[in-house]
Amino acid sequence: MEKAGLVAGRGGHVFHGTRRGAISMHADLGIDEQLSMALTGHRDPGVHRRYRQLRKQQVLAAQKVLNEKLGGGQK
């Protein structure tokens, strides 16, 4: 993979970075974890989940929803 990246002019490219980005994108798009695992070649859900990057805005959005649902969003 590294050699292919060099030939394509994309030196320094790391396959795991691509996989991590793809898995995060799948989650952002709402693609089912099982389908994402099939697309990325993961067999272990735990390993697959470690590749997913939570974005700060996702965490903040989840906190906002929880606050609203639990009544903490009222001033």
PDB file of C-alpha atoms in Angstrom:
ATOM      1  CA  MET A   1       0.000   0.000   0.000  1.00  0.00           C
ATOM      2  CA  GLU A   2       2.819   2.391   0.846  1.00  0.00           C
ATOM      3  CA  LYS A   3       4.492   1.775  -2.531  1.00  0.00           C
ATOM      4  CA  ALA A   4       1.200   2.376  -4.340  1.00  0.00           C
ATOM      5  CA  GLY A   5       0.859   5.665  -2.484  1.00  0.00           C
ATOM      6  CA  LEU A   6       4.338   6.739  -3.528  1.00  0.00           C
ATOM      7  CA  VAL A   7       3.647   5.844  -7.172  1.00  0.00           C
ATOM      8  CA  ALA A   8       0.431   7.871  -7.035  1.00  0.00           C
ATOM      9  CA  GLY A   9       2.272  10.825  -5.533  1.00  0.00           C
ATOM     10  CA  ARG A  10       0.660  10.339  -2.138  1.00  0.00           C
ATOM     11  CA  GLY A  11       3.723   9.497  -0.064  1.00  0.00           C
ATOM     12  CA  GLY A  12       3.351   9.124   3.674  1.00  0.00           C
ATOM     13  CA  HIS A  13      -0.216   7.861   3.397  1.00  0.00           C
ATOM     14  CA  VAL A  14      -1.169   5.414   6.146  1.00  0.00           C
ATOM     15  CA  PHE A  15      -3.778   2.732   5.426  1.00  0.00           C
ATOM     16  CA  HIS A  16      -5.093   2.799   8.982  1.00  0.00           C
ATOM     17  CA  GLY A  17      -5.730   6.528   8.610  1.00  0.00           C
ATOM     18  CA  THR A  18      -7.853   5.814   5.555  1.00  0.00           C
ATOM     19  CA  ARG A  19      -9.747   3.091   7.382  1.00  0.00           C
ATOM     20  CA  ARG A  20     -10.308   5.346  10.403  1.00  0.00           C
ATOM     21  CA  GLY A  21     -11.586   8.142   8.177  1.00  0.00           C
ATOM     22  CA  ALA A  22     -13.886   5.797   6.271  1.00  0.00           C
ATOM     23  CA  ILE A  23     -15.360   4.318   9.443  1.00  0.00           C
ATOM     24  CA  SER A  24     -15.953   7.772  10.897  1.00  0.00           C
ATOM     25  CA  MET A  25     -17.580   8.884   7.635  1.00  0.00           C
ATOM     26  CA  HIS A  26     -19.806   5.786   7.624  1.00  0.00           C
ATOM     27  CA  ALA A  27     -21.009   6.654  11.132  1.00  0.00           C
ATOM     28  CA  ASP A  28     -21.597  10.301  10.156  1.00  0.00           C
ATOM     29  CA  LEU A  29     -23.709   9.132   7.206  1.00  0.00           C
ATOM     30  CA  GLY A  30     -25.725   6.742   9.363  1.00  0.00           C
ATOM     31  CA  ILE A  31     -24.362   3.585   7.724  1.00  0.00           C
ATOM     32  CA  ASP A  32     -25.110   0.536   9.868  1.00  0.00           C
ATOM     33  CA  GLU A  33     -22.109  -0.751  11.839  1.00  0.00           C
ATOM     34  CA  GLN A  34     -22.461  -4.258  10.384  1.00  0.00           C
ATOM     35  CA  LEU A  35     -22.368  -2.899   6.823  1.00  0.00           C
ATOM     36  CA  SER A  36     -19.442  -0.637   7.698  1.00  0.00           C
ATOM     37  CA  MET A  37     -17.572  -3.658   9.064  1.00  0.00           C
ATOM     38  CA  ALA A  38     -18.202  -5.550   5.831  1.00  0.00           C
ATOM     39  CA  LEU A  39     -16.942  -2.601   3.789  1.00  0.00           C
ATOM     40  CA  THR A  40     -13.773  -2.163   5.857  1.00  0.00           C
ATOM     41  CA  GLY A  41     -12.973  -5.814   6.492  1.00  0.00           C
ATOM     42  CA  HIS A  42     -13.355  -5.774  10.264  1.00  0.00           C
ATOM     43  CA  ARG A  43     -14.677  -8.919  11.909  1.00  0.00           C
ATOM     44  CA  ASP A  44     -14.550  -7.777  15.533  1.00  0.00           C
ATOM     45  CA  PRO A  45     -17.053  -5.042  16.487  1.00  0.00           C
ATOM     46  CA  GLY A  46     -14.802  -3.891  19.339  1.00  0.00           C
ATOM     47  CA  VAL A  47     -11.887  -3.280  16.995  1.00  0.00           C
ATOM     48  CA  HIS A  48     -14.198  -1.566  14.533  1.00  0.00           C
ATOM     49  CA  ARG A  49     -15.495   0.818  17.213  1.00  0.00           C
ATOM     50  CA  ARG A  50     -11.960   1.798  18.226  1.00  0.00           C
ATOM     51  CA  TYR A  51     -11.413   3.103  14.697  1.00  0.00           C
ATOM     52  CA  ARG A  52     -14.392   5.454  14.877  1.00  0.00           C
ATOM     53  CA  GLN A  53     -13.495   9.016  15.729  1.00  0.00           C
ATOM     54  CA  LEU A  54     -16.018  10.962  17.729  1.00  0.00           C
ATOM     55  CA  ARG A  55     -16.081  14.551  16.664  1.00  0.00           C
ATOM     56  CA  LYS A  56     -16.454  17.323  19.236  1.00  0.00           C
ATOM     57  CA  GLN A  57     -19.647  18.613  17.590  1.00  0.00           C
ATOM     58  CA  GLN A  58     -21.175  15.117  17.821  1.00  0.00           C
ATOM     59  CA  VAL A  59     -20.511  14.985  21.549  1.00  0.00           C
ATOM     60  CA  LEU A  60     -21.896  18.494  22.068  1.00  0.00           C
ATOM     61  CA  ALA A  61     -25.002  17.687  20.007  1.00  0.00           C
ATOM     62  CA  ALA A  62     -25.609  14.529  22.053  1.00  0.00           C
ATOM     63  CA  GLN A  63     -25.230  16.485  25.294  1.00  0.00           C
ATOM     64  CA  LYS A  64     -27.728  19.071  24.049  1.00  0.00           C
ATOM     65  CA  VAL A  65     -30.295  16.401  23.167  1.00  0.00           C
ATOM     66  CA  LEU A  66     -29.863  14.742  26.554  1.00  0.00           C
ATOM     67  CA  ASN A  67     -30.248  18.061  28.360  1.00  0.00           C
ATOM     68  CA  GLU A  68     -33.422  18.847  26.409  1.00  0.00           C
ATOM     69  CA  LYS A  69     -34.910  15.385  27.001  1.00  0.00           C
ATOM     70  CA  LEU A  70     -34.083  15.440  30.692  1.00  0.00           C
ATOM     71  CA  GLY A  71     -35.356  18.971  31.192  1.00  0.00           C
ATOM     72  CA  GLY A  72     -31.950  20.512  31.743  1.00  0.00           C
ATOM     73  CA  GLY A  73     -32.287  22.725  28.679  1.00  0.00           C
ATOM     74  CA  GLN A  74     -34.815  25.020  30.347  1.00  0.00           C
ATOM     75  CA  LYS A  75     -33.579  28.358  31.654  1.00  0.00           C
TER      76      LYS A  75
END
